[in-house]
């Protein structure tokens, strides 16, 4: 009898949860507790960390989890590492739902960098209007270049004072091309800093940058541990032994 744990927190994980609920598979959806009001799911939902690898292994055992699906964001590397270790420890089948990276299209002006530090170094010295589309957790280093006018985008309003003067947009996405074009034009954005999240929920800013001919400093994904990975919900459902109306 299947009892699946979905490590969620992304648009793709929500699509998977809907399919799993439709197939009436026994499952639990898990959020890390990063946002104040995460989207509701059609499955029993838990919110917050497990307490490291041992906490996750303990949860798998106590909850009788038979399958783990890592549908977390490609930058949630620590959660992915813990899932690999806890599933190895408990002998639990694990699969990752991991969307493809965004790839450069003709007309894109990308400066591809390895991490936030390299993204900071890639910024111009002369003052510019910069859209930092990398969330809240990793903005502190940009305080070392206060000459720029920063626009940030968070899911929730900032609780603490920001490490530097900035304009904050509070929005959880998914975002539209028109909305991104409007925002970038009215704010006179000259540079975008983004992470290569992949997926459709946040790619509109990349398409808008291309249309406006703006440079994008694109932060590459962190190394993720080896594990079975697929890019579609249908492949996850097949892995669970269910044919879906999605075909394949
Ligand atoms: C809590 C669940 C949906 C879900 C929306 C997707 C799209 C927008 C891409 C920009 C980039 C960013 C950020 C982003 C993306 C979708 C999707 C995706 C980027 C929610 C969600 C949770 C989070 C956590 C949050 C992080 C932050 C990152 C904002 C829910 C809305 C910038 C990542 O304030 C904080 O501490 C926020 C933290 C991790 C990165 C950061 O370091 O700040 N996501 N995002 C999940 C949990 O608690 O387990 O609240 O409902 C999910 C989504 N985030 O239904 O469409 O395809 O998934 N989220 C990045 O890519 O750089 C936004 O603004 O253009
Ligand atoms: P992370 O750095 O990889 O993980 C840090 C710790 O947060 C984990 O060790 C775990 O705590 C807890 N955690 C993370 N995801 C969890 C989940 N789905 N369920 C239960 N605990 C979770 O994680 P992150 O990058 O902060 O991302 C947190 C959440 O936001 C994830 O659900 C992710 O899918 C979503 N998200 C992240 C990004 C991003 O840019 N990172 C973008 C969009 C959505 P314990 O060690 O205590 O178990």
Coordinates of C-alpha atoms in Angstrom, one line a residue, residues 27-115:
X27 CA 0.0 11.1 0.6
X28 CA 1.2 14.0 2.8
X29 CA 2.4 17.3 1.4
X30 CA 5.2 19.1 3.1
X31 CA 6.2 22.8 3.2
X32 CA 9.4 24.1 4.8
X33 CA 7.5 26.9 6.5
X34 CA 9.2 29.7 4.6
X35 CA 6.1 31.8 3.9
X36 CA 3.3 33.0 6.1
X37 CA 0.4 31.6 4.1
X38 CA 1.5 28.9 1.7
X39 CA -1.0 27.8 -1.0
X40 CA -3.6 25.2 0.2
X41 CA -3.1 21.7 -1.1
X42 CA -5.7 19.0 -1.7
X43 CA -3.7 16.6 0.6
X44 CA -3.0 16.5 4.3
X45 CA -0.2 19.1 4.8
X46 CA 2.6 19.5 7.3
X47 CA 4.6 22.7 7.6
X48 CA 8.2 23.2 9.0
X49 CA 11.5 21.3 9.0
X50 CA 11.8 17.7 10.0
X51 CA 14.9 18.2 12.2
X52 CA 17.7 17.2 9.8
X53 CA 18.3 13.8 8.3
X54 CA 17.5 11.9 11.5
X55 CA 14.3 13.9 11.9
X56 CA 13.2 13.1 8.3
X57 CA 14.2 9.4 8.8
X58 CA 12.1 9.3 12.0
X59 CA 9.2 10.9 10.2
X60 CA 9.4 8.3 7.4
X61 CA 9.3 5.5 9.9
X62 CA 6.7 6.9 12.3
X63 CA 4.4 7.9 9.5
X64 CA 4.8 4.7 7.5
X65 CA 6.0 6.6 4.4
X66 CA 6.6 4.1 1.5
X67 CA 7.7 6.6 -1.2
X68 CA 9.4 10.0 -1.1
X69 CA 9.0 12.5 -3.9
X70 CA 11.4 15.5 -3.8
X71 CA 9.5 18.2 -5.6
X72 CA 11.3 21.0 -4.0
X73 CA 12.8 24.0 -5.8
X74 CA 16.2 23.4 -7.5
X75 CA 17.9 25.8 -5.1
X76 CA 16.5 23.9 -2.0
X77 CA 19.7 21.8 -2.1
X78 CA 19.9 21.0 1.6
X79 CA 16.4 19.5 1.6
X80 CA 17.3 17.4 -1.4
X81 CA 20.5 16.2 0.3
X82 CA 18.6 15.3 3.4
X83 CA 16.0 13.4 1.4
X84 CA 18.8 11.3 -0.3
X85 CA 20.4 10.5 3.0
X86 CA 17.2 9.7 4.9
X87 CA 15.8 7.5 2.2
X88 CA 19.1 5.6 2.0
X89 CA 19.0 5.2 5.8
X90 CA 15.4 3.9 5.8
X91 CA 15.5 2.0 2.5
X92 CA 12.7 4.2 1.1
X93 CA 12.2 4.7 -2.7
X94 CA 13.0 8.3 -3.7
X95 CA 12.4 10.2 -6.9
X96 CA 12.9 13.9 -7.7
X97 CA 10.5 16.0 -9.8
X98 CA 13.0 18.6 -11.1
X99 CA 12.2 21.0 -13.9
X100 CA 14.7 21.7 -16.7
X101 CA 16.9 24.8 -16.4
X102 CA 16.0 27.8 -18.5
X103 CA 18.3 27.9 -21.6
X104 CA 19.4 31.0 -23.4
X105 CA 17.3 31.9 -26.4
X106 CA 18.4 34.1 -29.3
X107 CA 18.4 37.7 -28.1
X108 CA 19.1 36.8 -24.5
X109 CA 21.9 38.8 -22.9
X110 CA 22.9 36.6 -20.0
X111 CA 25.9 36.9 -17.7
X112 CA 26.0 33.3 -16.3
X113 CA 27.5 33.1 -12.8
X114 CA 28.0 30.3 -10.2
X115 CA 26.5 32.0 -7.1

